[in-house]
Amino acid sequence: MSTAPSDLVVVGAGIVGLAHAFEALAHGLSVTVVERDRRPVGASVRNFGHCCVGAQDGDLLDLARLSRKGWLRAAAAAGFWAREAGALVVARSEAEAAVLEELHADRGGEVVQLRSAARTAETLGRPVAGRAVPGRATSGDVVGGAFLPEDLRVNPREAAPALARWIAEQPGAEIRWGTNVTGVEPGTVHTSRGPVHGRQILVCVGHDLDHLFPEPAERHEVQRCRLNMARVTAPAGFRTDASVLTATSMLRYDAFTRQSSAARLREEVLGHSPELLEIGANVMFTGLPDGTLLVGDSHHYDDTTPPFLDERVSRLLLDAVADVLGVARLEVLERWQGVYANSRRGPLLVRDLAPGVRALTVTSGVGMTLSFGLAARTFAGTLEPTPA
Ligand SMILES: Cc1cc2nc3c(=O)[nH]c(=O)nc-3n(C[C@H](O)[C@H](O)[C@H](O)COP(=O)(O)OP(=O)(O)OC[C@H]3O[C@@H](n4cnc5c(N)ncnc54)[C@H](O)[C@@H]3O)c2cc1C
C-alpha cells in the first residue's frame, strides 16, 4: 500500500467515483479510490443498467451523449457487458403515441424512430393478434412505439465491480476497500485506517454526502429517493436488450415532459391509474444477460430511508409491468430497495469545499447516464460548480 500522495484521491467506488478514476488513469494520473464497503453495493449496482440518453434534454442530453462514449471505452477496457441496445418506449393509447410523435417531429427520425404497433409488440414478445401463444396477450392494446437508438445498456451488477477490478490492476492505481472516510482537508483524506494523501480530492459518496458534509448537502436540499425494484423471470418470447419505457416514464423524463402533448397524457394516466402517479411510478424494465428482467420503479423522498419495503407498491409495479408484457403475473426472484440522491434544486451538486477538494453528487436518478460525461468534463476543466 503506497503512502506517497496520489494525483487524485476519489472517495466512493460507485459509478461516479469509478468513472473519474477511469478518466484520471486515461490522463496519466495516479489515483487512489477509498471505499467503505468491500465492493460496490450502492445505487450503482441497484439500478436498471440503463444509460438513458434519448430521454434527456438540454445540457443533460449533451452530457449523456458524452457519457455514452466513456461507457463504451470503459466497457472495452474492463471487458464488461455493454450493449448499444437503445430504448423502446411503448405506446398503448393515442395520447401516449402523440407524445412520441411530437418528440419524433422535434428531434428527427434518426434519434427518435417511430415503431408500428406490430413491431413494438413483437419486441416485447407479445404475439401479433390472431397468433395465440399460451399465457401471453396478443399485440392487443399496443398502438405503437418509439425506439431511441442512443441509449446504452450495461449489467448494473457487473459493470461497477468489473471496472473497479480493472482500475485496481492498473499501474498507479489503488482501491482501498473497507476503509471509511471520516473527514477531508486539503491534501488529506482521513479514514478509519489512517490518512490517505492526494493532490486533488474528489468526494463521490452519492446520497451520503450529508454524513460527511452536512452543510453543502443541506444547502442543495439533498434528499434520499428510495425505489422499489425486483428481478423477475422473463416471459417466453421476450428477447431484447433495449430498455423498455412506458407512459409513466414519459411523465418523468424531460424529453417527453417538454412536449405539449404531455399534459394530456398526464390527465389520461391520472384518470386510469392514479395509484401509479401516487407512488411516483416509472414503469420500466430491462433484461439481464441471464434472461431475467429488472423491473421497477417507484419514487419516495425523505431525509432518511426507512428500511421497510411496502408490498402494495411492489405489487402495483409488478402488475403494471405484467400488463405491458401481456402476462397474468410475473415470477419474482428478488426484491430490493434502491436509494439515490435527489434535489429539487437541480440534477447536480458540484461544490469546491476547500482548495483541491471537490464534492460531486448526481442529485437526480440519472447518475448511470451521466457518470462518464461528468468525468470527461472534470478532466477537460469544464465542469462548473453548481450555484450555492
Ligand atoms: C433503483 C434505481 C434505479 C435507477 N435507475 C437509473 C437509470 O435508469 N439510469 C440512470 O442513469 N441512473 C439510474 N439510477 C441512479 C443511479 O444509479 C445513481 O445516480 C448513481 O448510481 C449514483 O452513483 P454514485 O457513484 O454517486 O453513488 P453510489 O453508487 O451510491 O456510490 C457511492 C459510494 O460511496 C461510498 N461511500 C459513502 N460514504 C462513504 C465514506 N464515508 N467513506 C467511503 N466510502 C463512502 C458508498 O459506500 C458507495 O459505494 C437509479 C438508481 C436506483 C437506486
Short mmCIF file of C-alpha atoms and ligand atoms in Angstrom, two decimals:
data_model
loop_
_atom_site.label_atom_id
_atom_site.label_comp_id
_atom_site.label_asym_id
_atom_site.label_seq_id
_atom_site.Cartn_x
_atom_site.Cartn_y
_atom_site.Cartn_z
CA MET A 1 0.00 0.00 0.00
CA SER A 2 1.54 3.31 -1.12
CA THR A 3 1.87 6.22 1.33
CA ALA A 4 3.02 8.70 -1.35
CA PRO A 5 0.33 11.20 -2.36
CA SER A 6 -1.68 10.26 -5.44
CA ASP A 7 -2.52 12.83 -8.06
CA LEU A 8 -6.17 12.16 -7.24
CA VAL A 9 -7.97 10.55 -4.31
CA VAL A 10 -11.56 9.57 -5.04
CA VAL A 11 -13.90 8.89 -2.12
CA GLY A 12 -16.59 6.36 -3.09
CA ALA A 13 -16.43 3.42 -5.50
CA GLY A 14 -19.85 3.94 -7.08
CA ILE A 15 -20.05 4.63 -10.79
CA VAL A 16 -19.41 8.37 -10.40
CA GLY A 17 -16.19 7.81 -8.44
CA LEU A 18 -15.05 4.93 -10.66
CA ALA A 19 -15.72 6.85 -13.89
CA HIS A 20 -13.48 9.62 -12.53
CA ALA A 21 -10.79 7.12 -11.57
CA PHE A 22 -11.01 5.62 -15.07
CA GLU A 23 -10.63 9.03 -16.75
CA ALA A 24 -7.82 10.01 -14.35
CA LEU A 25 -5.84 6.96 -15.47
CA ALA A 26 -6.56 7.81 -19.12
CA HIS A 27 -4.98 11.21 -18.41
CA GLY A 28 -1.85 9.56 -16.98
CA LEU A 29 -2.65 10.45 -13.36
CA SER A 30 -2.14 8.25 -10.32
CA VAL A 31 -5.35 7.57 -8.40
CA THR A 32 -6.44 6.08 -5.09
CA VAL A 33 -10.10 5.17 -4.56
CA VAL A 34 -11.27 4.87 -0.94
CA GLU A 35 -14.49 2.91 -0.34
CA ARG A 36 -16.09 2.00 2.99
CA ASP A 37 -17.64 -1.23 1.70
CA ARG A 38 -15.83 -4.34 0.44
CA ARG A 39 -17.34 -3.99 -3.03
CA PRO A 40 -19.81 -1.63 -4.75
CA VAL A 41 -23.29 -2.08 -3.24
CA GLY A 42 -24.76 1.42 -3.60
CA ALA A 43 -27.10 2.94 -6.17
CA SER A 44 -24.75 1.93 -8.97
CA VAL A 45 -25.50 -1.80 -8.63
CA ARG A 46 -29.18 -1.48 -7.71
CA ASN A 47 -30.48 0.23 -10.85
CA PHE A 48 -31.62 -0.84 -14.32
CA GLY A 49 -28.25 -0.56 -16.05
CA HIS A 50 -29.87 1.94 -18.35
CA CYS A 51 -27.79 4.81 -19.72
CA CYS A 52 -30.76 6.84 -20.68
CA VAL A 53 -29.63 9.24 -23.39
CA GLY A 54 -32.59 9.86 -25.70
CA ALA A 55 -34.99 10.89 -22.92
CA GLN A 56 -32.69 13.67 -21.67
CA ASP A 57 -32.97 17.26 -22.78
CA GLY A 58 -30.78 20.38 -22.95
CA ASP A 59 -27.36 20.20 -21.28
CA LEU A 60 -28.12 16.79 -19.76
CA LEU A 61 -28.58 15.44 -23.30
CA ASP A 62 -25.13 16.74 -24.27
CA LEU A 63 -23.67 15.29 -21.08
CA ALA A 64 -25.38 11.94 -21.63
CA ARG A 65 -24.05 11.73 -25.19
CA LEU A 66 -20.54 12.46 -23.91
CA SER A 67 -21.01 9.85 -21.19
CA ARG A 68 -22.06 7.21 -23.71
CA LYS A 69 -18.59 7.40 -25.30
CA GLY A 70 -16.89 6.94 -21.92
CA TRP A 71 -19.08 3.96 -21.07
CA LEU A 72 -18.12 2.24 -24.32
CA ARG A 73 -14.42 2.91 -23.73
CA ALA A 74 -14.64 1.62 -20.16
CA ALA A 75 -16.56 -1.50 -21.22
CA ALA A 76 -13.97 -2.26 -23.90
CA ALA A 77 -11.08 -1.75 -21.47
CA ALA A 78 -12.53 -3.58 -18.48
CA GLY A 79 -14.39 -6.21 -20.52
CA PHE A 80 -17.87 -5.84 -19.07
CA TRP A 81 -21.18 -6.35 -20.91
CA ALA A 82 -22.42 -3.18 -22.62
CA ARG A 83 -24.86 -3.03 -25.49
CA GLU A 84 -25.78 -0.21 -27.85
CA ALA A 85 -29.27 -1.62 -27.48
CA GLY A 86 -31.34 1.57 -27.37
CA ALA A 87 -34.62 2.04 -25.54
CA LEU A 88 -38.12 1.13 -26.66
CA VAL A 89 -40.93 3.40 -25.50
CA VAL A 90 -44.23 1.54 -25.70
CA ALA A 91 -47.40 3.46 -26.60
CA ARG A 92 -50.70 1.93 -25.52
CA SER A 93 -53.04 4.86 -26.18
CA GLU A 94 -53.36 7.69 -28.66
CA ALA A 95 -52.20 10.18 -26.00
CA GLU A 96 -49.01 8.15 -25.45
CA ALA A 97 -48.41 7.87 -29.19
CA ALA A 98 -48.93 11.63 -29.56
CA VAL A 99 -46.04 12.39 -27.18
CA LEU A 100 -43.76 10.09 -29.17
CA GLU A 101 -44.83 11.63 -32.47
CA GLU A 102 -44.16 15.11 -31.12
CA LEU A 103 -40.71 14.09 -29.89
CA HIS A 104 -40.03 12.50 -33.28
CA ALA A 105 -41.00 15.75 -35.03
CA ASP A 106 -38.86 17.71 -32.58
CA ARG A 107 -35.66 15.62 -32.74
CA GLY A 108 -35.88 13.87 -36.11
CA GLY A 109 -36.18 10.28 -37.22
CA GLU A 110 -32.57 9.35 -36.66
CA VAL A 111 -32.69 9.62 -32.86
CA VAL A 112 -36.44 9.01 -32.35
CA GLN A 113 -37.58 6.16 -34.60
CA LEU A 114 -41.33 5.59 -34.58
CA ARG A 115 -42.35 1.93 -34.46
CA SER A 116 -45.57 0.25 -35.57
CA ALA A 117 -47.84 -1.49 -33.07
CA ALA A 118 -46.94 -4.90 -34.50
CA ARG A 119 -43.19 -4.32 -34.30
CA THR A 120 -43.42 -2.89 -30.79
CA ALA A 121 -45.50 -5.84 -29.62
CA GLU A 122 -43.11 -8.27 -31.28
CA THR A 123 -40.13 -6.75 -29.46
CA LEU A 124 -41.95 -7.38 -26.17
CA GLY A 125 -42.61 -10.95 -27.26
CA ARG A 126 -46.36 -10.30 -27.42
CA PRO A 127 -47.69 -12.35 -30.35
CA VAL A 128 -49.49 -10.34 -33.04
CA ALA A 129 -53.29 -10.54 -32.99
CA GLY A 130 -54.62 -13.86 -34.25
CA ARG A 131 -51.50 -15.90 -33.37
CA ALA A 132 -52.18 -17.33 -29.93
CA VAL A 133 -49.35 -18.12 -27.52
CA PRO A 134 -50.42 -19.73 -24.22
CA GLY A 135 -50.26 -17.28 -21.33
CA ARG A 136 -49.49 -14.21 -23.47
CA ALA A 137 -51.80 -11.41 -24.56
CA THR A 138 -51.57 -10.50 -28.24
CA SER A 139 -50.44 -7.15 -29.59
CA GLY A 140 -53.90 -6.01 -28.43
CA ASP A 141 -53.70 -2.61 -26.82
CA VAL A 142 -50.20 -1.69 -28.07
CA VAL A 143 -50.78 1.14 -30.54
CA GLY A 144 -47.19 1.99 -31.45
CA GLY A 145 -43.84 2.94 -30.00
CA ALA A 146 -40.57 4.73 -30.47
CA PHE A 147 -37.04 3.40 -30.49
CA LEU A 148 -34.32 5.64 -29.03
CA PRO A 149 -31.12 4.21 -30.52
CA GLU A 150 -28.65 6.26 -28.48
CA ASP A 151 -29.45 4.54 -25.16
CA LEU A 152 -26.95 2.06 -23.77
CA ARG A 153 -27.36 -0.98 -21.59
CA VAL A 154 -24.98 -2.46 -19.03
CA ASN A 155 -25.48 -5.08 -16.34
CA PRO A 156 -25.53 -2.94 -13.17
CA ARG A 157 -24.46 -5.85 -11.01
CA GLU A 158 -21.35 -6.37 -13.09
CA ALA A 159 -20.29 -3.00 -14.52
CA ALA A 160 -19.02 -1.14 -11.42
CA PRO A 161 -17.36 -4.23 -9.86
CA ALA A 162 -15.65 -5.10 -13.17
CA LEU A 163 -14.49 -1.52 -13.64
CA ALA A 164 -13.17 -1.44 -10.06
CA ARG A 165 -11.24 -4.69 -10.64
CA TRP A 166 -9.73 -3.26 -13.83
CA ILE A 167 -8.78 0.04 -12.16
CA ALA A 168 -7.10 -1.78 -9.26
CA GLU A 169 -4.89 -3.68 -11.74
CA GLN A 170 -3.56 -0.56 -13.47
CA PRO A 171 -0.13 0.88 -12.65
CA GLY A 172 -0.54 3.98 -10.49
CA ALA A 173 -3.97 2.94 -9.24
CA GLU A 174 -5.15 1.54 -5.94
CA ILE A 175 -8.55 0.83 -4.42
CA ARG A 176 -8.79 0.71 -0.64
CA TRP A 177 -11.89 -1.31 0.22
CA GLY A 178 -13.36 -1.48 3.72
CA THR A 179 -12.00 1.97 4.50
CA ASN A 180 -14.47 4.53 5.83
CA VAL A 181 -13.69 8.18 5.18
CA THR A 182 -14.28 10.29 8.28
CA GLY A 183 -13.11 13.71 7.10
CA VAL A 184 -11.37 15.56 4.30
CA GLU A 185 -9.00 18.52 4.28
CA PRO A 186 -6.75 19.86 1.51
CA GLY A 187 -4.24 17.14 0.58
CA THR A 188 -5.54 14.57 3.09
CA VAL A 189 -8.44 12.17 3.38
CA HIS A 190 -8.90 10.92 6.94
CA THR A 191 -10.06 7.32 7.13
CA SER A 192 -10.77 4.53 9.60
CA ARG A 193 -7.37 3.11 8.54
CA GLY A 194 -5.32 6.30 8.71
CA PRO A 195 -4.71 9.23 6.37
CA VAL A 196 -4.60 8.96 2.56
CA HIS A 197 -2.87 11.77 0.72
CA GLY A 198 -3.70 13.27 -2.66
CA ARG A 199 -3.04 16.45 -4.61
CA GLN A 200 -6.68 16.61 -5.61
CA ILE A 201 -9.57 15.04 -3.72
CA LEU A 202 -12.95 14.22 -5.21
CA VAL A 203 -15.77 13.20 -2.91
CA CYS A 204 -18.28 10.97 -4.78
CA VAL A 205 -20.32 9.46 -1.97
CA GLY A 206 -23.75 9.87 -3.59
CA HIS A 207 -26.65 10.38 -1.18
CA ASP A 208 -24.38 10.00 1.86
CA LEU A 209 -22.80 13.39 1.24
CA ASP A 210 -24.73 14.67 4.28
CA HIS A 211 -22.83 12.25 6.53
CA LEU A 212 -19.50 13.82 5.56
CA PHE A 213 -20.50 17.36 4.60
CA PRO A 214 -23.93 18.23 6.02
CA GLU A 215 -23.77 21.94 5.16
CA PRO A 216 -23.42 21.74 1.35
CA ALA A 217 -25.83 18.78 1.27
CA GLU A 218 -28.47 20.71 3.22
CA ARG A 219 -27.92 23.86 1.23
CA HIS A 220 -28.51 21.93 -2.00
CA GLU A 221 -31.55 20.28 -0.31
CA VAL A 222 -30.23 16.78 -1.00
CA GLN A 223 -32.76 14.12 -0.12
CA ARG A 224 -32.80 10.35 -0.40
CA CYS A 225 -35.06 8.92 -3.06
CA ARG A 226 -35.96 5.28 -2.39
CA LEU A 227 -37.21 2.96 -5.10
CA ASN A 228 -38.81 -0.50 -5.05
CA MET A 229 -37.18 -2.89 -7.50
CA ALA A 230 -37.48 -6.56 -8.39
CA ARG A 231 -35.88 -9.15 -10.63
CA VAL A 232 -38.32 -11.47 -12.39
CA THR A 233 -38.31 -14.32 -14.88
CA ALA A 234 -38.82 -13.01 -18.42
CA PRO A 235 -41.91 -14.33 -20.20
CA ALA A 236 -41.29 -16.71 -23.10
CA GLY A 237 -40.67 -14.79 -26.30
CA PHE A 238 -39.24 -11.68 -24.65
CA ARG A 239 -35.84 -11.02 -26.11
CA THR A 240 -34.48 -7.54 -26.36
CA ASP A 241 -31.54 -5.84 -24.69
CA ALA A 242 -33.28 -2.46 -25.11
CA SER A 243 -34.64 -0.74 -22.02
CA VAL A 244 -38.43 -0.70 -22.14
CA LEU A 245 -40.18 2.53 -21.05
CA THR A 246 -43.91 3.20 -20.73
CA ALA A 247 -46.41 6.03 -20.20
CA THR A 248 -45.27 6.84 -16.66
CA SER A 249 -41.68 7.11 -17.96
CA MET A 250 -42.95 9.74 -20.40
CA LEU A 251 -44.20 11.72 -17.41
CA ARG A 252 -40.76 11.75 -15.76
CA TYR A 253 -38.06 12.39 -18.38
CA ASP A 254 -37.56 15.92 -19.73
CA ALA A 255 -37.50 15.00 -23.44
CA PHE A 256 -41.14 13.87 -23.11
CA THR A 257 -42.44 16.25 -20.45
CA ARG A 258 -41.43 19.29 -22.50
CA GLN A 259 -43.75 18.21 -25.34
CA SER A 260 -47.10 20.00 -25.30
CA SER A 261 -48.96 16.67 -25.64
CA ALA A 262 -47.53 15.51 -22.29
CA ALA A 263 -50.21 17.46 -20.37
CA ARG A 264 -52.98 15.38 -21.99
CA LEU A 265 -51.05 12.19 -21.21
CA ARG A 266 -50.79 13.20 -17.53
CA GLU A 267 -54.55 13.73 -17.38
CA GLU A 268 -55.11 10.36 -19.02
CA VAL A 269 -52.82 8.47 -16.62
CA LEU A 270 -54.36 10.33 -13.68
CA GLY A 271 -57.76 9.12 -14.92
CA HIS A 272 -56.95 5.40 -15.32
CA SER A 273 -54.02 4.80 -12.93
CA PRO A 274 -53.87 7.48 -10.20
CA GLU A 275 -52.21 4.97 -7.86
CA LEU A 276 -49.16 4.83 -10.18
CA LEU A 277 -48.76 8.61 -10.01
CA GLU A 278 -49.24 8.49 -6.24
CA ILE A 279 -46.22 6.15 -5.84
CA GLY A 280 -44.15 8.16 -8.35
CA ALA A 281 -44.01 5.18 -10.70
CA ASN A 282 -41.74 4.94 -13.68
CA VAL A 283 -42.93 1.59 -15.00
CA MET A 284 -39.96 0.24 -16.92
CA PHE A 285 -37.82 -2.85 -17.27
CA THR A 286 -34.53 -4.08 -18.69
CA GLY A 287 -33.20 -7.54 -19.50
CA LEU A 288 -30.07 -9.05 -17.98
CA PRO A 289 -27.76 -11.34 -19.97
CA ASP A 290 -29.09 -14.35 -17.98
CA GLY A 291 -32.56 -13.77 -19.43
CA THR A 292 -34.16 -12.31 -16.28
CA LEU A 293 -35.70 -8.82 -16.10
CA LEU A 294 -35.07 -5.90 -13.75
CA VAL A 295 -38.42 -4.21 -13.13
CA GLY A 296 -39.44 -1.08 -11.28
CA ASP A 297 -39.70 1.55 -10.03
CA SER A 298 -41.37 3.87 -7.53
CA HIS A 299 -40.07 7.14 -6.02
CA HIS A 300 -40.41 8.24 -2.39
CA TYR A 301 -38.42 11.16 -0.99
CA ASP A 302 -37.16 11.55 2.56
CA ASP A 303 -34.10 12.75 4.52
CA THR A 304 -33.56 9.29 5.98
CA THR A 305 -34.53 5.99 4.36
CA PRO A 306 -36.93 3.73 6.25
CA PRO A 307 -35.87 0.10 5.74
CA PHE A 308 -39.36 -1.28 5.01
CA LEU A 309 -40.48 -2.31 1.51
CA ASP A 310 -44.19 -1.62 1.00
CA GLU A 311 -45.68 -4.71 -0.67
CA ARG A 312 -48.55 -2.68 -2.16
CA VAL A 313 -46.03 -0.52 -4.05
CA SER A 314 -44.16 -3.60 -5.30
CA ARG A 315 -47.44 -5.23 -6.37
CA LEU A 316 -48.60 -2.15 -8.29
CA LEU A 317 -45.32 -2.06 -10.21
CA LEU A 318 -45.23 -5.79 -10.91
CA ASP A 319 -48.84 -5.77 -12.11
CA ALA A 320 -48.16 -2.78 -14.37
CA VAL A 321 -45.12 -4.49 -15.93
CA ALA A 322 -47.06 -7.76 -16.34
CA ASP A 323 -49.76 -5.81 -18.15
CA VAL A 324 -47.25 -4.29 -20.60
CA LEU A 325 -45.78 -7.73 -21.23
CA GLY A 326 -49.23 -9.28 -21.64
CA VAL A 327 -48.88 -11.90 -18.89
CA ALA A 328 -51.13 -12.56 -15.90
CA ARG A 329 -48.31 -12.36 -13.35
CA LEU A 330 -44.56 -12.34 -13.04
CA GLU A 331 -42.40 -14.76 -11.08
CA VAL A 332 -40.35 -12.68 -8.62
CA LEU A 333 -36.79 -13.88 -7.99
CA GLU A 334 -35.50 -10.97 -5.85
CA ARG A 335 -36.71 -7.68 -4.38
CA TRP A 336 -34.64 -4.79 -3.10
CA GLN A 337 -34.69 -1.12 -2.30
CA GLY A 338 -32.50 1.31 -4.23
CA VAL A 339 -31.58 4.74 -2.89
CA TYR A 340 -30.17 7.69 -4.78
CA ALA A 341 -29.57 11.37 -4.08
CA ASN A 342 -32.21 13.79 -5.26
CA SER A 343 -32.68 17.53 -5.06
CA ARG A 344 -35.38 19.85 -6.26
CA ARG A 345 -32.61 22.41 -6.86
CA GLY A 346 -31.26 20.51 -9.86
CA PRO A 347 -29.63 17.30 -11.07
CA LEU A 348 -26.04 18.03 -9.97
CA LEU A 349 -24.22 19.14 -6.87
CA VAL A 350 -20.67 20.23 -7.72
CA ARG A 351 -19.09 22.09 -4.81
CA ASP A 352 -15.48 23.16 -4.21
CA LEU A 353 -15.18 22.64 -0.45
CA ALA A 354 -11.56 23.70 0.02
CA PRO A 355 -8.53 24.12 -2.25
CA GLY A 356 -8.18 20.85 -4.20
CA VAL A 357 -11.28 19.31 -2.60
CA ARG A 358 -14.46 18.93 -4.64
CA ALA A 359 -17.73 17.16 -3.87
CA LEU A 360 -19.70 15.75 -6.78
CA THR A 361 -23.09 14.11 -6.34
CA VAL A 362 -25.69 13.47 -9.04
CA THR A 363 -28.92 14.65 -7.40
CA SER A 364 -31.37 13.00 -9.77
CA GLY A 365 -31.94 9.44 -10.97
CA VAL A 366 -29.54 9.77 -13.88
CA GLY A 367 -26.12 9.04 -12.34
CA MET A 368 -25.53 5.96 -14.50
CA THR A 369 -26.35 8.01 -17.57
CA LEU A 370 -24.14 10.98 -16.71
CA SER A 371 -21.18 9.46 -14.83
CA PHE A 372 -18.64 9.24 -17.65
CA GLY A 373 -19.76 12.57 -19.13
CA LEU A 374 -19.15 14.24 -15.78
CA ALA A 375 -15.72 12.62 -15.60
CA ALA A 376 -14.89 13.82 -19.12
CA ARG A 377 -15.90 17.37 -18.18
CA THR A 378 -13.94 17.20 -14.92
CA PHE A 379 -10.70 16.43 -16.75
CA ALA A 380 -11.47 18.90 -19.54
CA GLY A 381 -11.84 21.53 -16.80
CA THR A 382 -15.37 22.37 -17.93
CA LEU A 383 -17.43 21.05 -15.01
CA GLU A 384 -18.51 24.23 -13.25
CA PRO A 385 -19.58 24.34 -9.58
CA THR A 386 -23.34 24.49 -9.18
CA PRO A 387 -24.70 27.73 -7.66
CA ALA A 388 -24.71 27.61 -3.85
C1 LIG B 1 -33.43 1.69 -8.34
C2 LIG B 1 -32.61 2.72 -9.07
C3 LIG B 1 -32.82 2.89 -10.42
C4 LIG B 1 -32.05 3.83 -11.12
N1 LIG B 1 -32.18 3.93 -12.47
C5 LIG B 1 -31.30 4.68 -13.16
C6 LIG B 1 -31.32 4.69 -14.58
O1 LIG B 1 -32.15 4.03 -15.22
N2 LIG B 1 -30.42 5.46 -15.23
C7 LIG B 1 -29.54 6.24 -14.55
O2 LIG B 1 -28.78 6.97 -15.18
N3 LIG B 1 -29.48 6.26 -13.22
C8 LIG B 1 -30.34 5.50 -12.50
N4 LIG B 1 -30.32 5.50 -11.15
C9 LIG B 1 -29.43 6.46 -10.46
C10 LIG B 1 -28.01 5.97 -10.41
O3 LIG B 1 -27.97 4.62 -10.03
C11 LIG B 1 -27.25 6.84 -9.42
O4 LIG B 1 -27.44 8.21 -9.74
C12 LIG B 1 -25.76 6.53 -9.48
O5 LIG B 1 -25.54 5.13 -9.34
C13 LIG B 1 -25.04 7.29 -8.37
O6 LIG B 1 -23.69 6.86 -8.37
P1 LIG B 1 -22.74 7.25 -7.20
O7 LIG B 1 -21.40 6.73 -7.52
O8 LIG B 1 -22.88 8.71 -6.93
O9 LIG B 1 -23.40 6.58 -5.90
P2 LIG B 1 -23.25 5.10 -5.28
O10 LIG B 1 -23.29 4.05 -6.30
O11 LIG B 1 -24.26 5.04 -4.18
O12 LIG B 1 -21.78 5.11 -4.70
C14 LIG B 1 -21.37 5.91 -3.63
C15 LIG B 1 -20.29 5.14 -2.90
O13 LIG B 1 -19.74 5.95 -1.87
C16 LIG B 1 -19.44 5.12 -0.78
N5 LIG B 1 -19.31 5.93 0.44
C17 LIG B 1 -20.28 6.69 1.02
N6 LIG B 1 -19.80 7.29 2.12
C18 LIG B 1 -18.50 6.90 2.23
C19 LIG B 1 -17.48 7.17 3.18
N7 LIG B 1 -17.68 7.98 4.23
N8 LIG B 1 -16.27 6.59 3.01
C20 LIG B 1 -16.03 5.77 1.96
N9 LIG B 1 -16.97 5.47 1.04
C21 LIG B 1 -18.19 6.03 1.18
C22 LIG B 1 -20.62 4.17 -0.73
O14 LIG B 1 -20.32 3.00 0.03
C23 LIG B 1 -20.85 3.90 -2.20
O15 LIG B 1 -20.13 2.76 -2.65
C24 LIG B 1 -31.09 4.61 -10.43
C25 LIG B 1 -30.90 4.43 -9.07
C26 LIG B 1 -31.65 3.49 -8.38
C27 LIG B 1 -31.39 3.29 -6.92
#
